[in-house]
């Protein structure tokens, strides 16, 4: 995954891009199995809890005479399942982050799974990841002057118009950090959500975007699952916060991981 200068330019001008076929069907099958294991772990959990080295955010909802776990996210999921920790350091992802950060090394801050099941109402209103990283506080410094952070979202299932796809506002990254208040349920009133475009893609495709890009997703209104594997990488020295999860914030080197993959 050696990005061309044109692709890098598109990402910084538009704020995002969808790279097709980064992972093959065998890779996705392995990741999907890991998602299934994590989903089983989440069934007995409720609230915002640390479990097996990962941070589970789960709402137990009454459906008829039973309780159903609605999983908002599992942060640093690789703490509970080594498979996803390994894929978070996969050379294919690290080469993307390295090209955009212009650095061989990076701190991995995010290793996360998102589940969207039919009817679970999970959504993520438009926001900037710069809010979550702590831009404008003592917890963050924009070291490279271009955001110092790259996020990738690997599609585990097809992403369609109906199943709550990722949506991005093209060009919103050029406004820098807006300091928007974040809500899990309320969409920002001063942002025209109609400007957002959906990501339509297949398992193995990877959406890549920067910290200033407005993005989000609406609920899954289809009859199938919509799962995404998210990894986020920061320029060394940009982050000063401790993230939840065993090993969160680890320093990775694209050259070291490429050599390990070759062996």
Short mmCIF file of C-alpha atoms in Angstrom, two decimals:
data_model
loop_
_atom_site.label_atom_id
_atom_site.label_comp_id
_atom_site.label_asym_id
_atom_site.label_seq_id
_atom_site.Cartn_x
_atom_site.Cartn_y
_atom_site.Cartn_z
CA UNK A 1 0.00 0.00 0.00
CA UNK A 2 2.42 2.65 -1.22
CA UNK A 3 0.31 5.80 -1.60
CA UNK A 4 1.01 8.03 -4.57
CA UNK A 5 1.44 11.77 -4.14
CA UNK A 6 -1.92 12.24 -5.86
CA UNK A 7 -3.72 10.03 -3.33
CA UNK A 8 -2.00 11.79 -0.43
CA UNK A 9 -3.06 15.13 -1.89
CA UNK A 10 -6.68 13.95 -2.20
CA UNK A 11 -6.75 12.85 1.42
CA UNK A 12 -5.46 16.19 2.68
CA UNK A 13 -7.67 18.24 0.35
CA UNK A 14 -10.87 16.20 0.48
CA UNK A 15 -10.26 14.81 3.97
CA UNK A 16 -10.80 11.13 3.17
CA UNK A 17 -10.47 8.39 0.58
CA UNK A 18 -11.65 4.79 0.16
CA UNK A 19 -8.86 2.38 -0.78
CA UNK A 20 -10.21 -0.73 -2.46
CA UNK A 21 -9.18 -4.30 -1.64
CA UNK A 22 -6.49 -3.59 0.95
CA UNK A 23 -7.33 -6.87 2.70
CA UNK A 24 -8.38 -10.08 0.98
CA UNK A 25 -11.21 -12.48 1.83
CA UNK A 26 -9.00 -14.66 4.03
CA UNK A 27 -7.95 -11.66 6.12
CA UNK A 28 -11.55 -10.53 6.52
CA UNK A 29 -12.65 -14.02 7.57
CA UNK A 30 -10.02 -14.01 10.34
CA UNK A 31 -11.06 -10.53 11.50
CA UNK A 32 -14.74 -11.49 11.37
CA UNK A 33 -14.10 -14.46 13.65
CA UNK A 34 -12.41 -12.10 16.12
CA UNK A 35 -15.44 -9.79 15.98
CA UNK A 36 -17.66 -12.78 16.80
CA UNK A 37 -15.52 -13.67 19.82
CA UNK A 38 -15.68 -10.10 21.11
CA UNK A 39 -19.44 -9.98 20.56
CA UNK A 40 -19.85 -13.08 22.72
CA UNK A 41 -17.75 -11.44 25.46
CA UNK A 42 -19.96 -8.36 25.37
CA UNK A 43 -23.22 -10.21 25.99
CA UNK A 44 -22.68 -10.33 29.77
CA UNK A 45 -21.34 -6.76 30.11
CA UNK A 46 -23.13 -3.47 30.68
CA UNK A 47 -22.01 0.15 30.71
CA UNK A 48 -18.48 1.41 30.13
CA UNK A 49 -16.26 -1.33 31.52
CA UNK A 50 -12.72 -2.67 31.20
CA UNK A 51 -12.68 -6.39 30.43
CA UNK A 52 -9.72 -8.57 29.43
CA UNK A 53 -7.63 -5.51 28.59
CA UNK A 54 -10.25 -3.82 26.38
CA UNK A 55 -12.81 -1.09 27.03
CA UNK A 56 -16.34 -2.30 26.26
CA UNK A 57 -19.18 0.21 25.89
CA UNK A 58 -22.38 -1.83 25.94
CA UNK A 59 -26.03 -1.02 26.57
CA UNK A 60 -28.26 -3.88 27.71
CA UNK A 61 -31.67 -3.28 26.14
CA UNK A 62 -34.94 -5.03 26.95
CA UNK A 63 -36.42 -6.70 23.87
CA UNK A 64 -39.60 -8.52 24.87
CA UNK A 65 -38.73 -10.79 27.77
CA UNK A 66 -34.96 -10.82 27.15
CA UNK A 67 -31.99 -8.49 27.31
CA UNK A 68 -30.00 -7.70 24.17
CA UNK A 69 -26.51 -6.20 24.20
CA UNK A 70 -26.19 -3.14 21.97
CA UNK A 71 -22.45 -2.64 21.50
CA UNK A 72 -21.51 0.98 20.86
CA UNK A 73 -17.81 0.20 20.56
CA UNK A 74 -14.97 -1.87 21.97
CA UNK A 75 -11.87 0.26 22.36
CA UNK A 76 -8.40 -1.25 22.28
CA UNK A 77 -10.15 -4.45 21.25
CA UNK A 78 -6.82 -6.17 20.68
CA UNK A 79 -6.34 -6.24 24.44
CA UNK A 80 -9.12 -8.84 24.52
CA UNK A 81 -8.32 -10.53 21.20
CA UNK A 82 -4.72 -10.71 19.97
CA UNK A 83 -5.80 -11.18 16.36
CA UNK A 84 -7.02 -7.61 16.10
CA UNK A 85 -3.98 -6.26 17.90
CA UNK A 86 -1.84 -7.97 15.26
CA UNK A 87 -3.94 -6.57 12.40
CA UNK A 88 -3.64 -3.12 13.95
CA UNK A 89 0.10 -3.38 13.27
CA UNK A 90 -0.30 -4.91 9.82
CA UNK A 91 2.18 -3.40 7.33
CA UNK A 92 -0.64 -2.60 4.92
CA UNK A 93 -2.16 -0.19 7.44
CA UNK A 94 1.14 1.11 8.75
CA UNK A 95 2.36 1.98 5.25
CA UNK A 96 -0.77 4.09 4.74
CA UNK A 97 -0.26 5.91 8.05
CA UNK A 98 3.47 6.29 7.45
CA UNK A 99 2.93 7.93 4.06
CA UNK A 100 0.42 10.43 5.45
CA UNK A 101 2.39 11.22 8.60
CA UNK A 102 5.68 11.21 6.71
CA UNK A 103 7.18 9.17 9.53
CA UNK A 104 8.43 5.60 9.85
CA UNK A 105 7.24 5.55 13.46
CA UNK A 106 3.84 6.24 14.97
CA UNK A 107 1.94 5.78 18.22
CA UNK A 108 -1.16 3.63 17.87
CA UNK A 109 -3.93 5.24 19.91
CA UNK A 110 -6.99 3.49 18.48
CA UNK A 111 -7.64 -0.23 17.95
CA UNK A 112 -11.40 -0.43 17.97
CA UNK A 113 -14.38 -2.37 16.64
CA UNK A 114 -17.79 -0.91 15.83
CA UNK A 115 -20.85 -3.12 15.54
CA UNK A 116 -24.07 -1.97 13.91
CA UNK A 117 -26.79 -4.58 14.02
CA UNK A 118 -30.27 -4.19 12.53
CA UNK A 119 -32.44 -2.16 14.87
CA UNK A 120 -29.80 -1.46 17.52
CA UNK A 121 -30.09 2.34 16.86
CA UNK A 122 -26.32 2.86 17.16
CA UNK A 123 -25.24 6.03 15.35
CA UNK A 124 -22.38 8.53 15.47
CA UNK A 125 -23.42 12.14 14.74
CA UNK A 126 -21.06 14.29 12.66
CA UNK A 127 -17.87 15.08 14.56
CA UNK A 128 -14.12 15.59 14.23
CA UNK A 129 -11.70 13.08 15.72
CA UNK A 130 -9.59 16.06 16.80
CA UNK A 131 -12.12 16.51 19.63
CA UNK A 132 -11.44 13.00 20.94
CA UNK A 133 -7.67 13.37 20.59
CA UNK A 134 -7.67 16.48 22.77
CA UNK A 135 -6.71 19.15 20.25
CA UNK A 136 -6.50 22.55 21.92
CA UNK A 137 -5.56 21.02 25.29
CA UNK A 138 -2.33 20.06 27.01
CA UNK A 139 -2.99 16.46 25.93
CA UNK A 140 -2.14 17.08 22.29
CA UNK A 141 0.30 18.95 20.06
CA UNK A 142 -0.02 19.12 16.27
CA UNK A 143 3.62 18.26 15.67
CA UNK A 144 3.59 18.01 11.87
CA UNK A 145 1.23 20.95 11.33
CA UNK A 146 -1.20 18.80 9.30
CA UNK A 147 -3.13 17.19 12.12
CA UNK A 148 -0.48 14.63 13.24
CA UNK A 149 -3.08 11.84 13.16
CA UNK A 150 -4.46 9.32 10.66
CA UNK A 151 -7.43 7.02 11.11
CA UNK A 152 -8.30 3.92 9.08
CA UNK A 153 -11.63 2.08 8.96
CA UNK A 154 -11.54 -1.44 7.51
CA UNK A 155 -14.88 -2.72 6.21
CA UNK A 156 -15.71 -6.18 7.57
CA UNK A 157 -19.13 -6.28 5.91
CA UNK A 158 -20.43 -4.57 2.78
CA UNK A 159 -21.20 -0.91 3.47
CA UNK A 160 -24.41 0.22 1.78
CA UNK A 161 -26.79 3.17 1.73
CA UNK A 162 -29.14 1.25 4.04
CA UNK A 163 -26.88 -0.10 6.79
CA UNK A 164 -25.60 3.09 8.36
CA UNK A 165 -22.51 3.75 6.23
CA UNK A 166 -19.73 6.09 7.23
CA UNK A 167 -20.44 9.57 5.90
CA UNK A 168 -17.90 12.34 5.30
CA UNK A 169 -18.21 16.06 4.57
CA UNK A 170 -15.75 16.66 1.69
CA UNK A 171 -13.32 19.51 2.26
CA UNK A 172 -14.33 20.01 5.90
CA UNK A 173 -10.77 19.20 6.94
CA UNK A 174 -9.58 22.51 5.50
CA UNK A 175 -11.25 24.41 8.35
CA UNK A 176 -8.97 22.77 10.93
CA UNK A 177 -10.11 22.03 14.48
CA UNK A 178 -13.55 23.56 15.05
CA UNK A 179 -13.92 22.66 18.72
CA UNK A 180 -17.41 21.24 18.18
CA UNK A 181 -19.21 19.87 21.21
CA UNK A 182 -19.64 16.10 20.86
CA UNK A 183 -22.82 14.16 21.50
CA UNK A 184 -23.55 10.47 21.03
CA UNK A 185 -27.09 11.25 19.92
CA UNK A 186 -27.49 14.89 18.83
CA UNK A 187 -26.35 16.02 15.39
CA UNK A 188 -24.62 19.44 15.38
CA UNK A 189 -27.07 22.20 14.47
CA UNK A 190 -24.53 24.40 12.67
CA UNK A 191 -23.38 21.68 10.24
CA UNK A 192 -25.45 20.87 7.16
CA UNK A 193 -25.57 17.06 7.23
CA UNK A 194 -26.88 17.05 3.65
CA UNK A 195 -23.35 17.92 2.51
CA UNK A 196 -22.09 14.54 3.74
CA UNK A 197 -21.44 11.72 1.27
CA UNK A 198 -21.70 8.01 2.14
CA UNK A 199 -18.94 5.44 1.83
CA UNK A 200 -20.15 2.51 -0.24
CA UNK A 201 -17.71 -0.37 -0.26
CA UNK A 202 -16.89 -4.04 0.14
CA UNK A 203 -15.20 -6.13 2.84
CA UNK A 204 -11.46 -5.46 2.75
CA UNK A 205 -11.80 -1.86 1.60
CA UNK A 206 -10.28 0.74 3.92
CA UNK A 207 -11.50 4.30 4.47
CA UNK A 208 -8.67 6.67 5.40
CA UNK A 209 -9.23 10.11 6.92
CA UNK A 210 -7.64 12.81 9.00
CA UNK A 211 -8.54 14.30 12.40
CA UNK A 212 -10.26 17.43 11.07
CA UNK A 213 -12.64 15.68 8.65
CA UNK A 214 -16.28 15.84 9.68
CA UNK A 215 -17.70 12.34 9.66
CA UNK A 216 -20.31 10.14 11.29
CA UNK A 217 -22.95 7.52 10.56
CA UNK A 218 -26.66 6.94 11.00
CA UNK A 219 -28.36 3.78 12.33
CA UNK A 220 -28.40 0.49 10.46
CA UNK A 221 -31.78 0.17 8.73
CA UNK A 222 -30.94 -3.01 6.83
CA UNK A 223 -31.38 -6.67 7.77
CA UNK A 224 -27.64 -7.45 8.05
CA UNK A 225 -24.64 -6.51 10.18
CA UNK A 226 -22.38 -3.54 9.42
CA UNK A 227 -19.05 -3.96 11.23
CA UNK A 228 -15.94 -1.78 10.98
CA UNK A 229 -12.41 -2.23 12.34
CA UNK A 230 -10.87 1.14 13.24
CA UNK A 231 -7.21 1.94 13.86
CA UNK A 232 -5.70 5.35 14.58
CA UNK A 233 -2.06 6.42 14.46
CA UNK A 234 -0.41 9.58 15.79
CA UNK A 235 2.83 11.30 14.88
CA UNK A 236 5.37 10.50 17.64
CA UNK A 237 5.19 13.06 20.43
CA UNK A 238 1.80 14.48 19.44
CA UNK A 239 -0.19 12.64 22.10
CA UNK A 240 0.32 13.19 25.84
CA UNK A 241 -2.67 11.26 27.17
CA UNK A 242 -2.94 7.69 28.41
CA UNK A 243 -5.59 5.73 26.52
CA UNK A 244 -7.53 2.84 28.05
CA UNK A 245 -6.43 -0.68 27.22
CA UNK A 246 -3.40 -2.89 27.71
CA UNK A 247 -0.67 -1.57 25.42
CA UNK A 248 -2.62 1.42 24.12
CA UNK A 249 -0.34 4.08 22.67
CA UNK A 250 2.30 1.56 21.61
CA UNK A 251 5.07 2.84 19.35
CA UNK A 252 5.08 1.10 15.97
CA UNK A 253 7.58 1.20 13.14
CA UNK A 254 6.48 0.45 9.60
CA UNK A 255 9.93 -0.85 8.66
CA UNK A 256 10.10 -3.18 11.67
CA UNK A 257 6.64 -4.59 10.98
CA UNK A 258 7.40 -4.99 7.27
CA UNK A 259 10.49 -7.04 8.10
CA UNK A 260 8.49 -9.15 10.57
CA UNK A 261 5.86 -9.83 7.91
CA UNK A 262 8.55 -10.88 5.44
CA UNK A 263 9.98 -13.46 7.79
#
